PDB file of C-alpha atoms in Angstrom:
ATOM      1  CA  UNK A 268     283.760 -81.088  83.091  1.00 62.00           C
ATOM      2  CA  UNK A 269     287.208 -79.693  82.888  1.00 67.00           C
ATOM      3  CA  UNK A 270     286.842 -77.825  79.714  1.00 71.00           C
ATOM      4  CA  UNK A 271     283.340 -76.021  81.783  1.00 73.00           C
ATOM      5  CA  UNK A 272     285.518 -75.356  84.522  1.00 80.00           C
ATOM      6  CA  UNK A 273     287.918 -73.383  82.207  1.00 79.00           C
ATOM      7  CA  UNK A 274     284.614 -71.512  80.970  1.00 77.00           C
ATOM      8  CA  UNK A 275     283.751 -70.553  84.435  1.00 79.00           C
ATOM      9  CA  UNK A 276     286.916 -69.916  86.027  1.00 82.00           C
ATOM     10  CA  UNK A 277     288.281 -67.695  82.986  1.00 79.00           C
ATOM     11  CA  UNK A 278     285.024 -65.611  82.697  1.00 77.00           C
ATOM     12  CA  UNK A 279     284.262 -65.316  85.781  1.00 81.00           C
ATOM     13  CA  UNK A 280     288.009 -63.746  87.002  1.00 81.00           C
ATOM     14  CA  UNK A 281     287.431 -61.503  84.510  1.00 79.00           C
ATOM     15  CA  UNK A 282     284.655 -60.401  85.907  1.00 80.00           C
ATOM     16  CA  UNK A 283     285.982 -60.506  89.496  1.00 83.00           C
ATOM     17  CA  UNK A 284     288.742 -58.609  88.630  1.00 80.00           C
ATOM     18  CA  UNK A 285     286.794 -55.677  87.252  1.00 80.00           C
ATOM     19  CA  UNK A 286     284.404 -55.753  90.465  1.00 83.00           C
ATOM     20  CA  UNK A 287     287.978 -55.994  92.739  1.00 83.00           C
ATOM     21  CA  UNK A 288     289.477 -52.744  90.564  1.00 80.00           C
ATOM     22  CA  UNK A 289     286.115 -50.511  91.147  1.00 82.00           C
ATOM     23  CA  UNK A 290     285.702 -51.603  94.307  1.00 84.00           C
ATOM     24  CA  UNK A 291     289.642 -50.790  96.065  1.00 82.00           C
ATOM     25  CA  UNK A 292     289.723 -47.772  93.665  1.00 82.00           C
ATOM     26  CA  UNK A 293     286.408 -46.381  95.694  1.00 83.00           C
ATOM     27  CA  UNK A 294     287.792 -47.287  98.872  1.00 83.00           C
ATOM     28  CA  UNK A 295     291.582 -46.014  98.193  1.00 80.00           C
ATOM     29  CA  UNK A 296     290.064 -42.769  97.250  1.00 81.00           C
ATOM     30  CA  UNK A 297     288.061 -42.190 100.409  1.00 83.00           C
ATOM     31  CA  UNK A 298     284.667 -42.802  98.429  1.00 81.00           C
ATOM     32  CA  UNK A 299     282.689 -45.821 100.257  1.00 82.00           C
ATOM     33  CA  UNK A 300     279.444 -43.299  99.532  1.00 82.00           C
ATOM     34  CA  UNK A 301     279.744 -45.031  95.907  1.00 83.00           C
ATOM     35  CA  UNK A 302     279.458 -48.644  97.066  1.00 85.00           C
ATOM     36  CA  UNK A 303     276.376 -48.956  96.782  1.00 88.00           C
ATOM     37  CA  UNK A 304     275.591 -48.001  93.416  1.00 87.00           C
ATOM     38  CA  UNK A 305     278.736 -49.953  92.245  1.00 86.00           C
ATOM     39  CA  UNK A 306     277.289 -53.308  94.031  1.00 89.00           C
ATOM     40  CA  UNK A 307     273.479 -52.069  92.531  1.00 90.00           C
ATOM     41  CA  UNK A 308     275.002 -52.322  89.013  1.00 89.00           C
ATOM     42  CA  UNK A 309     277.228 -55.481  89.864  1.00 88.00           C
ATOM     43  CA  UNK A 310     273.893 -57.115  91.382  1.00 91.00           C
ATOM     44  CA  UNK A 311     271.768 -56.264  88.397  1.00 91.00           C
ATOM     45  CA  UNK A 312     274.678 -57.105  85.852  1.00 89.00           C
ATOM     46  CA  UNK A 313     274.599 -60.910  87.738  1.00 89.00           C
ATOM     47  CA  UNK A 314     270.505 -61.303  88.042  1.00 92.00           C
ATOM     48  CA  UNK A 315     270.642 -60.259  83.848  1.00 91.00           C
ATOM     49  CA  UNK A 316     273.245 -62.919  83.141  1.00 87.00           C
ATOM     50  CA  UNK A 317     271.353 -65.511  84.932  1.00 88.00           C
ATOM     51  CA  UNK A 318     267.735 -64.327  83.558  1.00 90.00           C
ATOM     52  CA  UNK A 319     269.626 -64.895  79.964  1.00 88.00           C
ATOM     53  CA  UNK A 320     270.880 -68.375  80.320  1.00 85.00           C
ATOM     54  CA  UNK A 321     267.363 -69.501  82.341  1.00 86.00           C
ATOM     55  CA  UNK A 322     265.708 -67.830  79.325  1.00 87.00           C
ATOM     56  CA  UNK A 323     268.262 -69.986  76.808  1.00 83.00           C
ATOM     57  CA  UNK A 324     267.670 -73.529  78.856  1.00 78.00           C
ATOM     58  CA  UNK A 325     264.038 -73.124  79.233  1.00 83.00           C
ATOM     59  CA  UNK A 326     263.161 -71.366  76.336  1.00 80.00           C
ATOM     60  CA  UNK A 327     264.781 -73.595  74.117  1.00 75.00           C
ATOM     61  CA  UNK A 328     262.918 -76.700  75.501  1.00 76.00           C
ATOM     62  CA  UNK A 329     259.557 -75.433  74.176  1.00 76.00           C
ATOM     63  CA  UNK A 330     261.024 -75.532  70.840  1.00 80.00           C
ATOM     64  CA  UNK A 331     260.478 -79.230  68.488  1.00 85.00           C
ATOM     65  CA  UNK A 332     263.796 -80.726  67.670  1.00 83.00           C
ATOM     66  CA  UNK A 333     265.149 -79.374  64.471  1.00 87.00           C
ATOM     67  CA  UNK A 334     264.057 -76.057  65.933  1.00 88.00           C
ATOM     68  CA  UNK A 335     266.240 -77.078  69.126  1.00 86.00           C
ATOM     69  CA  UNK A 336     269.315 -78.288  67.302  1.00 88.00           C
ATOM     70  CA  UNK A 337     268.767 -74.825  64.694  1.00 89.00           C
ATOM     71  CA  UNK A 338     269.197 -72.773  68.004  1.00 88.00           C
ATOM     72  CA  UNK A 339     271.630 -74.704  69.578  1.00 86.00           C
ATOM     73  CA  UNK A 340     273.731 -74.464  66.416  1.00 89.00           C
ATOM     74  CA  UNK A 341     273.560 -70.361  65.778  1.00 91.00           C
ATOM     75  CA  UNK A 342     273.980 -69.682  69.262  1.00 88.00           C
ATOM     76  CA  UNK A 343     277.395 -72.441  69.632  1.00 88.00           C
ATOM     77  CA  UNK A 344     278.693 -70.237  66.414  1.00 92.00           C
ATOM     78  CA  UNK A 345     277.458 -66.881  67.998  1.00 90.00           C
ATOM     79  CA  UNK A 346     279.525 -67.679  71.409  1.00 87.00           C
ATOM     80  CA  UNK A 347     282.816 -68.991  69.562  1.00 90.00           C
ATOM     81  CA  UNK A 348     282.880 -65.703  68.071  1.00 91.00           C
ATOM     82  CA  UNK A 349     282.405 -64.061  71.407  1.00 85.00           C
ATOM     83  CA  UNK A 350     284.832 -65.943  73.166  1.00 85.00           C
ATOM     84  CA  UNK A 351     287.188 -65.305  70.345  1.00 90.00           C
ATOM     85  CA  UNK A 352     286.747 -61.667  70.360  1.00 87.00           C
ATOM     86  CA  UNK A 353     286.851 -61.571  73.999  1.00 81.00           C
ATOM     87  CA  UNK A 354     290.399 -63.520  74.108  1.00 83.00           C
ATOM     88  CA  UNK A 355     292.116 -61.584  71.783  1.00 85.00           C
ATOM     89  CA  UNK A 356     290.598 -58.221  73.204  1.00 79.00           C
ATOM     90  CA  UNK A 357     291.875 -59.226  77.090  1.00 76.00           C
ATOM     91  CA  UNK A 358     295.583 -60.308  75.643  1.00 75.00           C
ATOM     92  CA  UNK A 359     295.351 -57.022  74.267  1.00 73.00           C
ATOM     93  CA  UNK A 360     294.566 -54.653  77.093  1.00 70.00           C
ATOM     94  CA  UNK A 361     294.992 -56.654  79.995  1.00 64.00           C
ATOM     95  CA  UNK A 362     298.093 -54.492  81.079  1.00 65.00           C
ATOM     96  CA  UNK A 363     295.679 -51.379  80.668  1.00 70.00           C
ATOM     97  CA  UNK A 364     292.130 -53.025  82.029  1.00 68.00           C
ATOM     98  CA  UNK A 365     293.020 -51.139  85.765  1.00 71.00           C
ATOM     99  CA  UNK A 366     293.602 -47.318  84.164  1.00 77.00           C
ATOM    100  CA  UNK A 367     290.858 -47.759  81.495  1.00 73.00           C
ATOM    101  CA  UNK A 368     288.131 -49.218  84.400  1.00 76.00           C
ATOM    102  CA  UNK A 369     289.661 -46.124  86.836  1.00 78.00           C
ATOM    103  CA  UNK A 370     289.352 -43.483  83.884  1.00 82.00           C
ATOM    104  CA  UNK A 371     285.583 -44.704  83.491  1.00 78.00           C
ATOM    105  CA  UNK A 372     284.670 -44.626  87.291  1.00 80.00           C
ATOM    106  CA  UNK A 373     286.238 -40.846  87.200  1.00 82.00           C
ATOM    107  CA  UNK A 374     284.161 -39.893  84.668  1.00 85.00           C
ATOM    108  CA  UNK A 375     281.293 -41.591  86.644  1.00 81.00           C
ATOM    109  CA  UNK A 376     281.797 -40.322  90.031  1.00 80.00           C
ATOM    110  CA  UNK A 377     281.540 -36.478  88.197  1.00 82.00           C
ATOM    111  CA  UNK A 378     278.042 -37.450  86.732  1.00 82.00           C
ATOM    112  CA  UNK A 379     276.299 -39.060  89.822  1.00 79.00           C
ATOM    113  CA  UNK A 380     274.866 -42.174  91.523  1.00 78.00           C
ATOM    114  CA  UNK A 381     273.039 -43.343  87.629  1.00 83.00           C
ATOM    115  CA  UNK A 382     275.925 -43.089  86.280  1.00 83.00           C
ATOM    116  CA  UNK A 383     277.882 -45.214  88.552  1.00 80.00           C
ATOM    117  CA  UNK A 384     275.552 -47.706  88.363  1.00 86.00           C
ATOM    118  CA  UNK A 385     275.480 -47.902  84.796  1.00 86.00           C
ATOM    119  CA  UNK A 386     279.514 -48.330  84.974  1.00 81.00           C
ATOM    120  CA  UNK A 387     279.083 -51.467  86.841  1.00 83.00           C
ATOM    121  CA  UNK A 388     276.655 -52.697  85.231  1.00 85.00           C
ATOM    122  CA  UNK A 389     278.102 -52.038  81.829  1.00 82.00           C
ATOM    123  CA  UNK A 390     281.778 -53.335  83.123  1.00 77.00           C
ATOM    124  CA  UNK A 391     280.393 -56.644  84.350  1.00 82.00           C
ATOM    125  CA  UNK A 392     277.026 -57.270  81.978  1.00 83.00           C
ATOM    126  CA  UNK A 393     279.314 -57.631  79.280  1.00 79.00           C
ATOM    127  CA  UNK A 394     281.520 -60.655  81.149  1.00 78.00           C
ATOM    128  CA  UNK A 395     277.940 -61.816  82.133  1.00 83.00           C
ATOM    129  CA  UNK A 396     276.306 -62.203  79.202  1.00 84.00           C
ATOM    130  CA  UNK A 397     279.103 -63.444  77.104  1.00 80.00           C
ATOM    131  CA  UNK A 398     279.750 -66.339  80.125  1.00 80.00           C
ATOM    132  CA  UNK A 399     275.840 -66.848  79.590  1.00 84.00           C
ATOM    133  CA  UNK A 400     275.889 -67.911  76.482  1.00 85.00           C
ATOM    134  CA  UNK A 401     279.522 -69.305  76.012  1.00 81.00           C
ATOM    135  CA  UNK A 402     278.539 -71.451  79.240  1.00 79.00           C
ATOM    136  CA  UNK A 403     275.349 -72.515  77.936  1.00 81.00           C
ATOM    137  CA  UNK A 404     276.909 -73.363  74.344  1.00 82.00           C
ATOM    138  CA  UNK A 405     279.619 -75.510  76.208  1.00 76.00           C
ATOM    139  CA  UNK A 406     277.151 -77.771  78.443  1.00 74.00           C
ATOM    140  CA  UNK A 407     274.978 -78.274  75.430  1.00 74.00           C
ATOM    141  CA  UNK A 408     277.770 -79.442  73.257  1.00 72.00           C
ATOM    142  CA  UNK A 409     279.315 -81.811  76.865  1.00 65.00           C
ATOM    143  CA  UNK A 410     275.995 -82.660  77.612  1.00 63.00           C
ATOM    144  CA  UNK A 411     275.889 -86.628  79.170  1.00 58.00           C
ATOM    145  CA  UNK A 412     273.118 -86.533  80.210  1.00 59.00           C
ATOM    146  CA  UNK A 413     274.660 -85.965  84.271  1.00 64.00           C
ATOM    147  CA  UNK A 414     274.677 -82.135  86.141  1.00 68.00           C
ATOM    148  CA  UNK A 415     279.040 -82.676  85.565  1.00 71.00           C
ATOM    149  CA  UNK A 416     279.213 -79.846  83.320  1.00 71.00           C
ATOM    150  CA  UNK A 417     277.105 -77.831  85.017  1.00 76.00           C
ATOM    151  CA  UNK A 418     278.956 -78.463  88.503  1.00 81.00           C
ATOM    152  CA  UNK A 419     281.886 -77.724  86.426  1.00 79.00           C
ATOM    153  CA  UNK A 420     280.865 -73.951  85.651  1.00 81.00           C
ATOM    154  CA  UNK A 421     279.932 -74.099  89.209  1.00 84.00           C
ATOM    155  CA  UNK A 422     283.068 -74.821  90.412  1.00 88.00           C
ATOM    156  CA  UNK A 423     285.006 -72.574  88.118  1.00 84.00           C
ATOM    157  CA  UNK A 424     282.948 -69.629  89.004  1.00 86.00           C
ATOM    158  CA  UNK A 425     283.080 -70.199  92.635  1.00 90.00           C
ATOM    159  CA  UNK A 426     287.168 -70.346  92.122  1.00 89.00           C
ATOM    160  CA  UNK A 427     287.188 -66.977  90.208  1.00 84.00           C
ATOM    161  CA  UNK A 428     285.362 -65.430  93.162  1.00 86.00           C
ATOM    162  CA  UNK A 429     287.797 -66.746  95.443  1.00 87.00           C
ATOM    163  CA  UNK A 430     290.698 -65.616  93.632  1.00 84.00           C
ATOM    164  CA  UNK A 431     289.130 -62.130  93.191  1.00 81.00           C
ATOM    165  CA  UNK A 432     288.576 -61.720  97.165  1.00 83.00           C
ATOM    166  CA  UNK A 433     292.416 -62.747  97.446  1.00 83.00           C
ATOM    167  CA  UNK A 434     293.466 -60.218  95.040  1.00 77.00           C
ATOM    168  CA  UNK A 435     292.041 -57.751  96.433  1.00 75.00           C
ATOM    169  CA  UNK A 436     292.779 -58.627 100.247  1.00 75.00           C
ATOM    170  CA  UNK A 437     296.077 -58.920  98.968  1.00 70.00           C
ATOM    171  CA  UNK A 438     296.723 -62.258  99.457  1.00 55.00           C
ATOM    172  CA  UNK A 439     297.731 -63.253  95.919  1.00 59.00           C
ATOM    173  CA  UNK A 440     299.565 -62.130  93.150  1.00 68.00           C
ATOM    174  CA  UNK A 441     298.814 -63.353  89.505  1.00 64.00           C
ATOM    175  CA  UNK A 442     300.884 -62.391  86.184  1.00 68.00           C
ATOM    176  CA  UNK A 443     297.766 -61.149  84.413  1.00 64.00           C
ATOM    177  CA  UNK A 444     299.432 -61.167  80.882  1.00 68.00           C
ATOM    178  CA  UNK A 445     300.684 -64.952  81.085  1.00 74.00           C
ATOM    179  CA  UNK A 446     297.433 -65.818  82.623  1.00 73.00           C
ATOM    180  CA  UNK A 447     295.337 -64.784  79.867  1.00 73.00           C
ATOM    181  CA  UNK A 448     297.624 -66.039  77.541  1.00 78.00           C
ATOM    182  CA  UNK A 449     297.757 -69.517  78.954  1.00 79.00           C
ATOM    183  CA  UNK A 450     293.726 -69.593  79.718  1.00 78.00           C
ATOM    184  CA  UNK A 451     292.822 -68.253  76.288  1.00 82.00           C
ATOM    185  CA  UNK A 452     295.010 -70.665  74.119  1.00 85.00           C
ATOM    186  CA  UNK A 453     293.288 -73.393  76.284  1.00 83.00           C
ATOM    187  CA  UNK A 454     289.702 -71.845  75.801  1.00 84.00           C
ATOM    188  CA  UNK A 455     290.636 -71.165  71.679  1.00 89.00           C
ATOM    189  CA  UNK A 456     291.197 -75.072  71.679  1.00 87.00           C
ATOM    190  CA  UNK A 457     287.655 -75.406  73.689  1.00 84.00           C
ATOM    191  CA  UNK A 458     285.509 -73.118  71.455  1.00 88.00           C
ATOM    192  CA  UNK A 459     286.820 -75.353  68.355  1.00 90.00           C
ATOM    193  CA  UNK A 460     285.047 -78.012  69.801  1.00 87.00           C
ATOM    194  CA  UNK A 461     281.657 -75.954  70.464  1.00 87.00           C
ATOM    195  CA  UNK A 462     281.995 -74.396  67.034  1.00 91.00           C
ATOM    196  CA  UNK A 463     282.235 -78.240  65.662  1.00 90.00           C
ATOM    197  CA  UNK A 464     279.467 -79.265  67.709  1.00 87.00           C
ATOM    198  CA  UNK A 465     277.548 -76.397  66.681  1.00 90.00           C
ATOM    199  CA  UNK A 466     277.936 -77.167  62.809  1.00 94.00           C
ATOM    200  CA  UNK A 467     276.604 -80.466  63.942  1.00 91.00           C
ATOM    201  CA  UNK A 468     273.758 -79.164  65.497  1.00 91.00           C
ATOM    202  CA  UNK A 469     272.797 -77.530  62.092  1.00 93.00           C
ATOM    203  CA  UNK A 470     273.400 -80.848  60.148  1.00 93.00           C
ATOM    204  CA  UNK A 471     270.945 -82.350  62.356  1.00 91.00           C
ATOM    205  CA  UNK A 472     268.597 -79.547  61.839  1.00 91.00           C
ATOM    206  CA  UNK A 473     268.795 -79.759  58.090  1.00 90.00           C
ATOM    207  CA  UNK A 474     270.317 -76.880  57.530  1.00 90.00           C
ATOM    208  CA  UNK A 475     273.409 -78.083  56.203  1.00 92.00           C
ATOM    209  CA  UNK A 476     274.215 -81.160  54.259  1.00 91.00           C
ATOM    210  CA  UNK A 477     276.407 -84.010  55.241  1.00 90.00           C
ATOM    211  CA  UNK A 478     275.219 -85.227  58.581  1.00 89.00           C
ATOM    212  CA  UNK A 479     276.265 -89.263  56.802  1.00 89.00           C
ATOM    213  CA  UNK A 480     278.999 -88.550  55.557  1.00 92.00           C
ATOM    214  CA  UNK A 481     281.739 -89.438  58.565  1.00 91.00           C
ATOM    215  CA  UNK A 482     285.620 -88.654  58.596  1.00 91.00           C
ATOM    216  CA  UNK A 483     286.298 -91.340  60.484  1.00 88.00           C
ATOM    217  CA  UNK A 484     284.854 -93.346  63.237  1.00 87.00           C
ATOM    218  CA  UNK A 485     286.444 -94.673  66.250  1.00 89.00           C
ATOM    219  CA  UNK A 486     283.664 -95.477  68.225  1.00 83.00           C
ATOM    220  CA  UNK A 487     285.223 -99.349  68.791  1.00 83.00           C
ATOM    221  CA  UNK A 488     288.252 -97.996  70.095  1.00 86.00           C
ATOM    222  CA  UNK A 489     287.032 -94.806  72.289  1.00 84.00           C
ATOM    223  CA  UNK A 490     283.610 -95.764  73.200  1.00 80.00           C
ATOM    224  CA  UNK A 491     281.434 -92.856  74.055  1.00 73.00           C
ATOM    225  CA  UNK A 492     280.444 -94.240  77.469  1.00 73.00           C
ATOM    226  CA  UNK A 493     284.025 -95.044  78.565  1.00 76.00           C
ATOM    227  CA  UNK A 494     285.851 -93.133  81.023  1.00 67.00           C
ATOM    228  CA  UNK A 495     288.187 -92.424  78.911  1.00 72.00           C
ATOM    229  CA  UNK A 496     285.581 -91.181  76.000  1.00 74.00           C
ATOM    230  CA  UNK A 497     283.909 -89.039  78.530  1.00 69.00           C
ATOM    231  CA  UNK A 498     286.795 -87.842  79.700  1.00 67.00           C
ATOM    232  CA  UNK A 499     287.636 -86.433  76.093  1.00 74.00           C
ATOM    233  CA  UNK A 500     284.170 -85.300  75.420  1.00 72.00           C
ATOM    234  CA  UNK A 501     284.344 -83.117  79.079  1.00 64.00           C
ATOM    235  CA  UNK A 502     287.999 -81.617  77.858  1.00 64.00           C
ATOM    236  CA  UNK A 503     287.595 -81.338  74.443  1.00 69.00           C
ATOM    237  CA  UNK A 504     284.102 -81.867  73.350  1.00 71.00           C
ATOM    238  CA  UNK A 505     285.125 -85.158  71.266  1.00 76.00           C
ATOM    239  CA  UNK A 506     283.163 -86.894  69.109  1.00 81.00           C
ATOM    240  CA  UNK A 507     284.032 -90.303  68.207  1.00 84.00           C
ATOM    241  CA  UNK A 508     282.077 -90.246  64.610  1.00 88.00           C
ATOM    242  CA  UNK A 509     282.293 -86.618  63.223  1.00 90.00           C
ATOM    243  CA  UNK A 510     281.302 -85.735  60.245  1.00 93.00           C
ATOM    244  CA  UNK A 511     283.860 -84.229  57.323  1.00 94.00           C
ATOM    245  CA  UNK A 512     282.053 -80.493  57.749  1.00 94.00           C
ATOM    246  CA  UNK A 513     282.668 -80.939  61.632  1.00 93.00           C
ATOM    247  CA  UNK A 514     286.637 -82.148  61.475  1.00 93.00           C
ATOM    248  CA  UNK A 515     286.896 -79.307  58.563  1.00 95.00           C
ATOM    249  CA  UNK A 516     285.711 -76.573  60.457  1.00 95.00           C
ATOM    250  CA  UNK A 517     287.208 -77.784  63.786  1.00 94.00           C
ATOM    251  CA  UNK A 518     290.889 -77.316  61.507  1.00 94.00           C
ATOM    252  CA  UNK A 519     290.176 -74.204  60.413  1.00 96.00           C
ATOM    253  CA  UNK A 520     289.547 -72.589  63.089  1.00 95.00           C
ATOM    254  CA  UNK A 521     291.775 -73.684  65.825  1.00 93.00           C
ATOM    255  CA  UNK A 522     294.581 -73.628  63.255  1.00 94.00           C
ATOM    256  CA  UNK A 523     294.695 -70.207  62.437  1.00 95.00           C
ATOM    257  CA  UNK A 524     292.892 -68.590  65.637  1.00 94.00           C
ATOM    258  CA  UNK A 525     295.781 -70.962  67.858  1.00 91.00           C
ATOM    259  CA  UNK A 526     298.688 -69.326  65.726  1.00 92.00           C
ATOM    260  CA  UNK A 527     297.825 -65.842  65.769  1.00 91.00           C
ATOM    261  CA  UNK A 528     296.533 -66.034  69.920  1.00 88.00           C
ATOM    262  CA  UNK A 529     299.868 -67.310  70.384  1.00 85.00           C
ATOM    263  CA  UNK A 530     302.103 -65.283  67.989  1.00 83.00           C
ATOM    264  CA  UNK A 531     304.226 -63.148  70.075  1.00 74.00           C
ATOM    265  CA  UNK A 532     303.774 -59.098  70.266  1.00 65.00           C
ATOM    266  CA  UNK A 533     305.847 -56.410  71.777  1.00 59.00           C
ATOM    267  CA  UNK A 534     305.489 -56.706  75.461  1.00 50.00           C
ATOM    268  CA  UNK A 535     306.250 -54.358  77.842  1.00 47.00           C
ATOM    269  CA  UNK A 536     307.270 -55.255  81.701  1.00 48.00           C
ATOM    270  CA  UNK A 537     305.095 -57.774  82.877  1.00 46.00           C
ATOM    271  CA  UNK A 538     302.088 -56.091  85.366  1.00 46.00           C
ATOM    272  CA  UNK A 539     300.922 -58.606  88.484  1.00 49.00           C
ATOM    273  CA  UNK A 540     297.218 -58.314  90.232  1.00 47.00           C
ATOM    274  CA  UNK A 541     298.330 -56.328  93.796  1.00 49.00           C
ATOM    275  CA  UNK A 542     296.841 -55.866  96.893  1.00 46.00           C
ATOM    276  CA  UNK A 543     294.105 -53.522  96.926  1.00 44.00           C
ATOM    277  CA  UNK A 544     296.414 -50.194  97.678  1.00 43.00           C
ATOM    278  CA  UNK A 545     297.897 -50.489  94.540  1.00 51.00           C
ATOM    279  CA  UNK A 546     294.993 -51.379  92.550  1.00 45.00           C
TER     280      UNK A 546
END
């Protein structure tokens, strides 16, 4: 549940942050006549995201089961490289996300009300989308058969909103840098175990060899249906009994992907979320 959580609360401050920047930079510059195409895009943006994962979940159960676990598998592999591209893209510019989103919404506000609400939808599909899939990737890999993971996104979405309305009220003040530094190692160590899982999914579909052959299994001492076991799964997505291929590619990813997420870069000063006046 926790590791869902993560999922929801990191993607979805993303995308509250982008709504809170477009939104205060309207009303800062005397422009509340382009609300309402911003929250048009926003609105479409959210209703696309949520047609795509209904279309994954119930799409996907019309399918027999290798054809499930096939799916389930290229999509887990699909988001992990998503996720990954979207970590190391926010460490990158999250110092410049508030001059690049204002630079766009210029350029927007010249063109007309079309083009503003292509910005937002644009600006926040993306974040949709990629939480979409990344989100539906994660629950399939934690399912338990229970709605925790899903209450987890839940939860973690509802929290990014909430953080999003204090930004921009004001009320809070984040280091954005050492947030999405903290939040993306954790979510690098998450999307190892999708990208595991997802490898599994393909053994089981036949599409790769090796679904016998076990590193190691520890189901007598961390049974699945333990607290403790489901408490690992929910974090970490851990599998008592994995197979060689899934401990293999679990190590070379997080390995490498871990150590250059968390190599340090030239920094400049450190730039905190303000109140809406300065954003």
């Amino acid at each position: 549940m926790f590791s869902n959580y993560l999922i929801g609360l990191r993607e979805g401050l993303e995308a509250s942050l982008v709504v809170c920047i477009l939104i205060a930079y309207l009303v800062k510059t005397d422009r509340r006549d382009a609300l309402k195409p911003i929250w048009a895009g926003i609105a479409v943006a959210i209703a696309l995201a949520f047609g795509f994962g209904c279309a994954l979940e119930f799409g996907s159960q019309e399918l027999t089961f290798q054809a499930q676990e096939a799916l389930g598998g290229s999509l887990s592999i699909l988001a992990v490289a998503l996720v990954t591209w979207m970590v190391f893209w926010m460490r990158r510019t999250a110092r410049h996300l508030k001059s690049e989103l204002h630079g766009r919404l210029d350029a927007a506000l010249a063109m007309g009300t079309g083009a503003l609400v292509a910005t937002a939808f644009l600006a926040v599909g993306r974040e949709g989308l990629e939480t979409a899939l990344f989100v539906w990737a994660s629950v399939h890999a934690a399912s338990d058969g229970t709605p925790r993971p899903l209450l987890g996104v839940a939860l973690g979405l509802l929290t990014a909103v909430l953080l999003g309305w204090l930004f921009y009220r004001g009320a809070l003040r984040i280091n954005l840098a050492k947030f999405f530094t903290w939040t993306g190692g954790m979510l690098v160590v998450v999307a190892a175990g999708v990208l595991a899982y997802g490898f599994h999914d393909l053994q089981e579909a036949d599409f790769l060899p090796g679904l016998t052959d076990k590193a190691f299994d520890i189901s007598g001492t961390i049974p699945p249906d333990s607290w403790y076991g489901t408490l690992l799964k929910g974090v970490f997505n851990f599998q008592p009994d994995p197979t060689t291929l899934q401990v293999t590619v679990w190590l070379l990813y997080l390995i490498p992907t871990l150590a250059l997420f968390l190599a340090p870069t030239r920094t400049t000063a450190p730039t905190p979320v303000r109140d809406a006046a300065d954003t």
